[in-house]
Tab-separated table of C-alpha atoms and ligand atoms in Angstrom:
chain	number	residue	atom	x	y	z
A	3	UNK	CA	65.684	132.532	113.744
A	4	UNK	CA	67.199	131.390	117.241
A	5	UNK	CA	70.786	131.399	117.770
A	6	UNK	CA	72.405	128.669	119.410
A	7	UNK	CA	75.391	129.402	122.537
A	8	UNK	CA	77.262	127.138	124.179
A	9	UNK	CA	78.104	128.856	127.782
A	10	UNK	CA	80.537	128.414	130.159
A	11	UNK	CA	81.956	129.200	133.780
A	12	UNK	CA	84.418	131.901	134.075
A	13	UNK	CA	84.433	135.206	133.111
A	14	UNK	CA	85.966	137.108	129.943
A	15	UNK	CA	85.892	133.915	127.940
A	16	UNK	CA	85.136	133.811	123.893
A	17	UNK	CA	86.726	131.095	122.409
A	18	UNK	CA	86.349	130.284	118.831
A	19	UNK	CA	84.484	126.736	118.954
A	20	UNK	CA	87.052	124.660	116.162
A	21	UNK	CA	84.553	122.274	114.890
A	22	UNK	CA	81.720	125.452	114.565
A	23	UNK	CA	83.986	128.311	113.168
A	24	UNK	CA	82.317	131.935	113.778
A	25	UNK	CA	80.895	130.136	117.237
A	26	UNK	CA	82.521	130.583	120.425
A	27	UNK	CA	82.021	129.085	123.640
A	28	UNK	CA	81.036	132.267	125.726
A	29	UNK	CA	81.245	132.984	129.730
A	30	UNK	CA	78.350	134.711	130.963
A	31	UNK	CA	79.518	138.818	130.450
A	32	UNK	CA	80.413	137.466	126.796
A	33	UNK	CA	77.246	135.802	126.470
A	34	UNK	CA	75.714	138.867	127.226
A	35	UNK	CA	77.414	141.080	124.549
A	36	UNK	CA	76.299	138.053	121.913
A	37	UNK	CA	72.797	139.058	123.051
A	38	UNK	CA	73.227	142.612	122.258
A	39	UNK	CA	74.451	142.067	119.199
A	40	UNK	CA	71.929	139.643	117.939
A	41	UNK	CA	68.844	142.365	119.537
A	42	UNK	CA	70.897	144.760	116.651
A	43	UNK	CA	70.411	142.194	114.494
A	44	UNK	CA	67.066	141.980	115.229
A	45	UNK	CA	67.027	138.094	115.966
A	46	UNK	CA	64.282	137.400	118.817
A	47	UNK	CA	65.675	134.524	120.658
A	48	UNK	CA	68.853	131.858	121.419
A	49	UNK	CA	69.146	128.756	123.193
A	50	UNK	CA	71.633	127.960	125.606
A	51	UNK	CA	73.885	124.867	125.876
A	52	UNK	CA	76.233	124.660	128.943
A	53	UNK	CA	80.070	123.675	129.482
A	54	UNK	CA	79.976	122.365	132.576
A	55	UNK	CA	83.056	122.616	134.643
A	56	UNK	CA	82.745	119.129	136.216
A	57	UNK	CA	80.801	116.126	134.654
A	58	UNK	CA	79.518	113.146	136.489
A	59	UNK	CA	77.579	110.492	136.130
A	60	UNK	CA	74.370	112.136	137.314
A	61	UNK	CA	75.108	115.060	135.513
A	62	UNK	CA	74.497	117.280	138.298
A	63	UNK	CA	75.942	120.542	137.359
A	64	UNK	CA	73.270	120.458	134.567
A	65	UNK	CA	71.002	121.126	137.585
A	66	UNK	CA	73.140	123.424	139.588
A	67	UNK	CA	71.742	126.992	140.391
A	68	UNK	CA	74.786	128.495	139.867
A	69	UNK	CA	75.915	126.259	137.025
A	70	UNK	CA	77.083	127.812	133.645
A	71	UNK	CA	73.504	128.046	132.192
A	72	UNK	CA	71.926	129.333	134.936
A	73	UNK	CA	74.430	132.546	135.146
A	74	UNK	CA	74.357	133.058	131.714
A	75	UNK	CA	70.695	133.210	131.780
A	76	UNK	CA	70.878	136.058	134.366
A	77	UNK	CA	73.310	137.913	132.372
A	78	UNK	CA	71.615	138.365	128.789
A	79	UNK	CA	68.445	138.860	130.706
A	80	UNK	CA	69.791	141.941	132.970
A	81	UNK	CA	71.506	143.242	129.396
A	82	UNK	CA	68.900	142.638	126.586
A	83	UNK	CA	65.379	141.670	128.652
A	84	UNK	CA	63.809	141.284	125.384
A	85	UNK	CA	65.672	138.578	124.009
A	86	UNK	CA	63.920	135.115	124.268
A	87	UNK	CA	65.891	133.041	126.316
A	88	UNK	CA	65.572	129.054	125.292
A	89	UNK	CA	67.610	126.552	127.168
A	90	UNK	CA	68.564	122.956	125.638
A	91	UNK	CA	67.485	120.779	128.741
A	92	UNK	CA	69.439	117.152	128.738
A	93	UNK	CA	71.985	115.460	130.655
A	94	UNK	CA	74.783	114.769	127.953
A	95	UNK	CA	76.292	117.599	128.323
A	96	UNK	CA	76.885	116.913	132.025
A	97	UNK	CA	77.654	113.421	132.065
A	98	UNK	CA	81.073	112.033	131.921
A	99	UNK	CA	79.801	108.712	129.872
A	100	UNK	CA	78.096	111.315	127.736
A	101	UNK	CA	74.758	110.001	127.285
A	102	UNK	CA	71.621	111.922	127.620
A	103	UNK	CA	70.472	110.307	130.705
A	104	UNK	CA	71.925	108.332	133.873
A	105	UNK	CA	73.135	104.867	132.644
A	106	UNK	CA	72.202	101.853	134.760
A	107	UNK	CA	74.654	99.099	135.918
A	108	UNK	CA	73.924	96.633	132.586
A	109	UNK	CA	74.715	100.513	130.420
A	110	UNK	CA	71.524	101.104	129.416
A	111	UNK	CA	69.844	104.714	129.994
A	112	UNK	CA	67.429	105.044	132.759
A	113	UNK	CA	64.039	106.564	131.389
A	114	UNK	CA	62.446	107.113	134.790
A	115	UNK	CA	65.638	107.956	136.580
A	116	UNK	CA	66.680	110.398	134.145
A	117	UNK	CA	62.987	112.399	134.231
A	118	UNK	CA	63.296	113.542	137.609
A	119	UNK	CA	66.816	114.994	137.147
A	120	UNK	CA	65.582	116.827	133.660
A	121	UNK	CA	62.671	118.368	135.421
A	122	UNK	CA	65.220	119.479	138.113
A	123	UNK	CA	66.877	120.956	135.469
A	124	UNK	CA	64.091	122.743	133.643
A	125	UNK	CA	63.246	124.133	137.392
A	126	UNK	CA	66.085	125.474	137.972
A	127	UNK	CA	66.530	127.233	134.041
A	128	UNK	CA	63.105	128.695	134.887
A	129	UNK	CA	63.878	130.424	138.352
A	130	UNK	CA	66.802	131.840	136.622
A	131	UNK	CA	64.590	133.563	134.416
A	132	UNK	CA	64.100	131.290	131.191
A	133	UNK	CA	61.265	132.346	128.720
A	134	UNK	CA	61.365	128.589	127.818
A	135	UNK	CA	62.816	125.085	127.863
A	136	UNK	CA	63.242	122.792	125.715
A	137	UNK	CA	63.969	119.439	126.463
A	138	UNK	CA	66.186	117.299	123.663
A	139	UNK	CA	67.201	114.118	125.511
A	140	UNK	CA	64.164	112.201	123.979
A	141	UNK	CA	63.465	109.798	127.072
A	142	UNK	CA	59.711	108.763	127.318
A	143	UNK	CA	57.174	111.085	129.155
A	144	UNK	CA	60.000	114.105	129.845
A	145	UNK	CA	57.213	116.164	129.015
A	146	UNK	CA	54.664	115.811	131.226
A	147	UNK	CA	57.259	115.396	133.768
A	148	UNK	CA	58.598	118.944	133.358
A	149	UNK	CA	55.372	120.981	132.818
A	150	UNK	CA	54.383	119.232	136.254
A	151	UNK	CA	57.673	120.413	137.949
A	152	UNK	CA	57.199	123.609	136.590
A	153	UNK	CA	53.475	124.004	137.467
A	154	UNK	CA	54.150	122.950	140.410
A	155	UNK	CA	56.453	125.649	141.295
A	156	UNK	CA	54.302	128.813	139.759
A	157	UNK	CA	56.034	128.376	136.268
A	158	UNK	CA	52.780	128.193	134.766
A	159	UNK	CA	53.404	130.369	132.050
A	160	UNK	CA	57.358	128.854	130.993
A	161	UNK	CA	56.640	127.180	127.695
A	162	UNK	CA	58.276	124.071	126.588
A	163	UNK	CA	59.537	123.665	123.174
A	164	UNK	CA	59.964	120.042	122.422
A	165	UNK	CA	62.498	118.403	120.826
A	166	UNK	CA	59.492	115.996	119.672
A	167	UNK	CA	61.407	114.419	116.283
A	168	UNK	CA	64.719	114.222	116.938
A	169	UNK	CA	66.765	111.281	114.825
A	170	UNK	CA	70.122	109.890	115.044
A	171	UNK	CA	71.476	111.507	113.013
A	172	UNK	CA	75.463	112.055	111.620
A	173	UNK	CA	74.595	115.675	111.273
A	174	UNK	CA	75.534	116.304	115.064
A	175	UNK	CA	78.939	115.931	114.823
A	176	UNK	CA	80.490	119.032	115.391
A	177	UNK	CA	78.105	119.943	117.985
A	178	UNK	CA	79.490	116.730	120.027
A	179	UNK	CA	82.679	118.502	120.185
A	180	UNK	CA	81.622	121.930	120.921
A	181	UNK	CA	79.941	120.579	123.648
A	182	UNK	CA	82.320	117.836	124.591
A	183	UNK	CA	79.787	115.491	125.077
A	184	UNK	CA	80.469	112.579	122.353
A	185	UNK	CA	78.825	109.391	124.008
A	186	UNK	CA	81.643	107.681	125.978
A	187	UNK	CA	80.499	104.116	124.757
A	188	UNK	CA	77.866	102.917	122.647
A	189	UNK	CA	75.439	105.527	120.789
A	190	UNK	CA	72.504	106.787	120.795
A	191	UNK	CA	70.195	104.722	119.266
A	192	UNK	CA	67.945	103.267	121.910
A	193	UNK	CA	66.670	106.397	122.520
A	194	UNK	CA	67.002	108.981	119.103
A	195	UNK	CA	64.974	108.047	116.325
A	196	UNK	CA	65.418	105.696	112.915
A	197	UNK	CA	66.006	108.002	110.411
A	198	UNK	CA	64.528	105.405	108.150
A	199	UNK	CA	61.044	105.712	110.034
A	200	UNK	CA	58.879	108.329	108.992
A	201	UNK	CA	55.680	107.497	111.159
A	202	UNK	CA	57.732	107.254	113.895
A	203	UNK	CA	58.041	111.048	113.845
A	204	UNK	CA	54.327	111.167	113.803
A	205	UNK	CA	53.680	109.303	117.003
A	206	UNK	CA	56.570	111.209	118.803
A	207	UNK	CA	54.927	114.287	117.813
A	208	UNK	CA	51.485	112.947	119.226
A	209	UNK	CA	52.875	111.979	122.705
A	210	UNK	CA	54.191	115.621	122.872
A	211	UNK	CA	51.117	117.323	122.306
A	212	UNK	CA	49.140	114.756	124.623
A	213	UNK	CA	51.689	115.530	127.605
A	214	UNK	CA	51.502	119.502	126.898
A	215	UNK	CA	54.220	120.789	124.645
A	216	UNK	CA	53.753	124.277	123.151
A	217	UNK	CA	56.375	123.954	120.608
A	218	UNK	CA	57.407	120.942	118.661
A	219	UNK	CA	60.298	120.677	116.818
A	220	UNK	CA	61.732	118.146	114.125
A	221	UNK	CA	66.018	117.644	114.027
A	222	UNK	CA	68.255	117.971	111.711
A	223	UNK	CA	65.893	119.797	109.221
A	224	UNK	CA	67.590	119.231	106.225
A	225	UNK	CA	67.358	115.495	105.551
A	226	UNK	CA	63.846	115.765	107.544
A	227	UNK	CA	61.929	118.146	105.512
A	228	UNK	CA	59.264	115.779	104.692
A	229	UNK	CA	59.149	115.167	108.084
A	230	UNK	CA	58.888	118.788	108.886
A	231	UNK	CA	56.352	118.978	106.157
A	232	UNK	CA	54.271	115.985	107.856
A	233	UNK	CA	54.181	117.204	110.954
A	234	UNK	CA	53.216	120.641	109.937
A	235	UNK	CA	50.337	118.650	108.463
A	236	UNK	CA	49.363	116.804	111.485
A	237	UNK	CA	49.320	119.502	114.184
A	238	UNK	CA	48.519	123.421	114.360
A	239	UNK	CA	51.324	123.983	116.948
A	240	UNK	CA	54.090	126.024	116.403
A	241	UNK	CA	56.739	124.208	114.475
A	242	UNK	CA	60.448	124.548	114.946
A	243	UNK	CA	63.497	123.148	112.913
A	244	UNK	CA	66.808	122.607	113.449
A	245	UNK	CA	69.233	123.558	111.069
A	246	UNK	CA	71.824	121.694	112.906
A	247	UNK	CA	76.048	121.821	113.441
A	248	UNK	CA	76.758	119.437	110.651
A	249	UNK	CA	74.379	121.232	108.312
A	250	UNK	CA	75.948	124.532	109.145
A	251	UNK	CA	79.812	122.733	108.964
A	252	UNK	CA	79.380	121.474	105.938
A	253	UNK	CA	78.312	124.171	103.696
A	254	UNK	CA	81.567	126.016	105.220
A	255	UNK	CA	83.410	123.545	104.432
A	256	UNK	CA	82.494	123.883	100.876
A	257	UNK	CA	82.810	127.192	100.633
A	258	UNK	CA	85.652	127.377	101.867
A	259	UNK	CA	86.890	125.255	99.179
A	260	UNK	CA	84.996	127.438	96.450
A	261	UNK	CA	82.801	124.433	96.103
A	262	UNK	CA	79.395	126.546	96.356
A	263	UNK	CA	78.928	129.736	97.016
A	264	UNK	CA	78.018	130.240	100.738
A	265	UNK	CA	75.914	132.938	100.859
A	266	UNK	CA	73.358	131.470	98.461
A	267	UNK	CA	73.524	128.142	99.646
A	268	UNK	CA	72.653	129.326	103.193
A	269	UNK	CA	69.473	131.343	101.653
A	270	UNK	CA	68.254	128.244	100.004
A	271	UNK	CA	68.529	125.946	103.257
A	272	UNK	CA	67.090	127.895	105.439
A	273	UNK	CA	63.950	129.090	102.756
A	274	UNK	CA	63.459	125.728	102.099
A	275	UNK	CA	63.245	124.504	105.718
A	276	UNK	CA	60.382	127.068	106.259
A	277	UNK	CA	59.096	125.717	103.211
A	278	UNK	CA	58.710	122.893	104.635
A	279	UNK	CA	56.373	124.314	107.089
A	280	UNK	CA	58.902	125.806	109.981
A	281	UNK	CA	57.842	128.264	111.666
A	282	UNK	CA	61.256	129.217	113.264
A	283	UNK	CA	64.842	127.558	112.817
A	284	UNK	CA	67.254	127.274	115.180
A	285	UNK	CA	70.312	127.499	112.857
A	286	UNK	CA	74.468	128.826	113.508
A	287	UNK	CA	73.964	131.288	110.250
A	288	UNK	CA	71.394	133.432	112.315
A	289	UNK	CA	73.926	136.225	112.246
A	290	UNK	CA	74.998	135.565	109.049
A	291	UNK	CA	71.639	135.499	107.256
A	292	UNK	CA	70.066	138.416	109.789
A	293	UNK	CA	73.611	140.542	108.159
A	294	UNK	CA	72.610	139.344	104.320
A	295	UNK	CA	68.901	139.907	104.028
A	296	UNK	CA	69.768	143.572	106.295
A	297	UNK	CA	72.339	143.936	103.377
H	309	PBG	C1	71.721	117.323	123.244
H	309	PBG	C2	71.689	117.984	121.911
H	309	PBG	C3	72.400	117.652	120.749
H	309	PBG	C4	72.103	118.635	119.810
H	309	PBG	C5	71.197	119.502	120.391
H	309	PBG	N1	70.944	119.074	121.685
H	309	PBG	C6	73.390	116.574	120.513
H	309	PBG	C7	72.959	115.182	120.379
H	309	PBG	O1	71.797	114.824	120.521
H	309	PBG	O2	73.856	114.371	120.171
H	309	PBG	C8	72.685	118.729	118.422
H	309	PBG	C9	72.658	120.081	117.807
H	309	PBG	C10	73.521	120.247	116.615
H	309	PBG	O3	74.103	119.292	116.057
H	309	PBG	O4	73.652	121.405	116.199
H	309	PBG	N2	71.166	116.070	123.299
């Protein structure tokens, strides 16, 4: 299991994240006692999401040295070393129209524009001492683009975990206001998949591998499993889902209401997601499910 934070400037910051309840938006020293407890939970990695303290329309504190990511980074790896850092690399959560790449003057996302500014970012995550990146803004050839940025600068050996399949989907809800970055206009269809398509997924995948990814991953996992499943099928890569923020929101949801009971719901989404063929999941309950199967 990874554990998702969402990281932000400042220091002494842990602020219960109202759409995500049990997840916090963390300054760096608090991200840092979040890694320590999930090493004593025994849960090898996180990825990082960053709260950016200004947003424009290039998104460039997502590519700031000393932006939120990039300390937080330093933090957990001078207090738990072992821990595998991830970090989400797009631009929505730095861009004030909120869209995952820069927006040209007719509002339509930039591909090309928005490649060099990811692979800026990726850089700068890796000199900060990232085990790994991985890239979820789904423009065209991001890629190769990074694991040339990163070559190029000695990162030879930083792995990139693709977001490969990645649909638009409903499911992302409450992560849009955890990480404030709800598209300003428009959505985010030109660019995230057709949840109808199913081949699509396949061809995504494809391009990923062909450009050098060492990780795919397929998002949200539960209404994808037979995507997971196909994919699985179709490479011998690692495989990673995501059990994403709506997933995770509305299980508690029903609990709370004493619709289902929680515990055993969680067990059977995140078994059947591996089912599926995952080899990890990214997934909120990582702390929850690393405290019930220790129980
Ligand atoms: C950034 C990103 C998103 C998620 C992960 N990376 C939001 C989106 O694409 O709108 C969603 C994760 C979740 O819902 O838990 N592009």
């Amino acid at each position: 299991m990874v554990y998702p934070l969402f990281v932000c400037s400042g220091s002494g910051v842990r602020k219960e994240i109202t759409s995500l309840p049990g997840c916090y938006h963390l300054s760096a020293d608090k991200a840092a006692e979040e890694a320590r407890e999930l090493e004593s939970l025994n849960i090898p990695g996180l990825i990082l999401f960053g709260l950016p303290a200004h947003k424009d329309a290039r998104g460039s504190s997502g590519y700031d040295p000393n932006g939120a990511v990039p300390q937080a980074i330093r933090a957990i790896k001078d207090a738990v070393p072992e821990i595998v850092v991830i970090t989400d690399v797009c631009l929505c959560e730095y861009t004030d129209h909120g869209h995952c790449g820069v927006v040209d003057a007719q509002g339509r996302v930039d591909n090309d524009t928005t490649l060099e500014l990811l692979a800026k970012m990726a850089l700068v995550h890796a000199q900060a001492g990232a085990d790994m990146v991985a890239p979820s803004d789904m423009m065209d050839g991001r890629v190769a683009t990074i694991r040339r940025a990163l070559d190029i600068s000695g990162f030879t050996h930083t792995p990139i975990m693709s977001y490969a399949v990645k649909y638009c989907s409903a499911f992302y809800g409450p992560f849009r206001e955890a990480a404030e970055s709800a598209p300003a206009f428009g959505d985010r269809r030109g660019y995230q998949m057709d949840p109808a398509n199913a081949r699509e997924a396949l061809l995504e995948a494809a391009a990923d591998i062909e450009e050098g990814a060492d990780i795919l991953m397929v998002k949200p996992a539960l209404p994808c499993l037979d995507i997971i499943s196909q994919v699985r099928a179709m490479s011998n890569l690692p495989l990673a889902a995501y059990n994403v923020s709506g997933e995770y929101a509305m299980l508690l949801a029903a609990e709370q209401k004493g619709l289902i009971n929680g515990d055993a719901a969680m067990m059977e989404m995140l078994t059947c997601i591996k089912r599926a063929g995952a080899d990890f999941i990214l997934t909120y309950f990582a702390k929850r499910a690393a405290r019930f199967l220790g129980d």
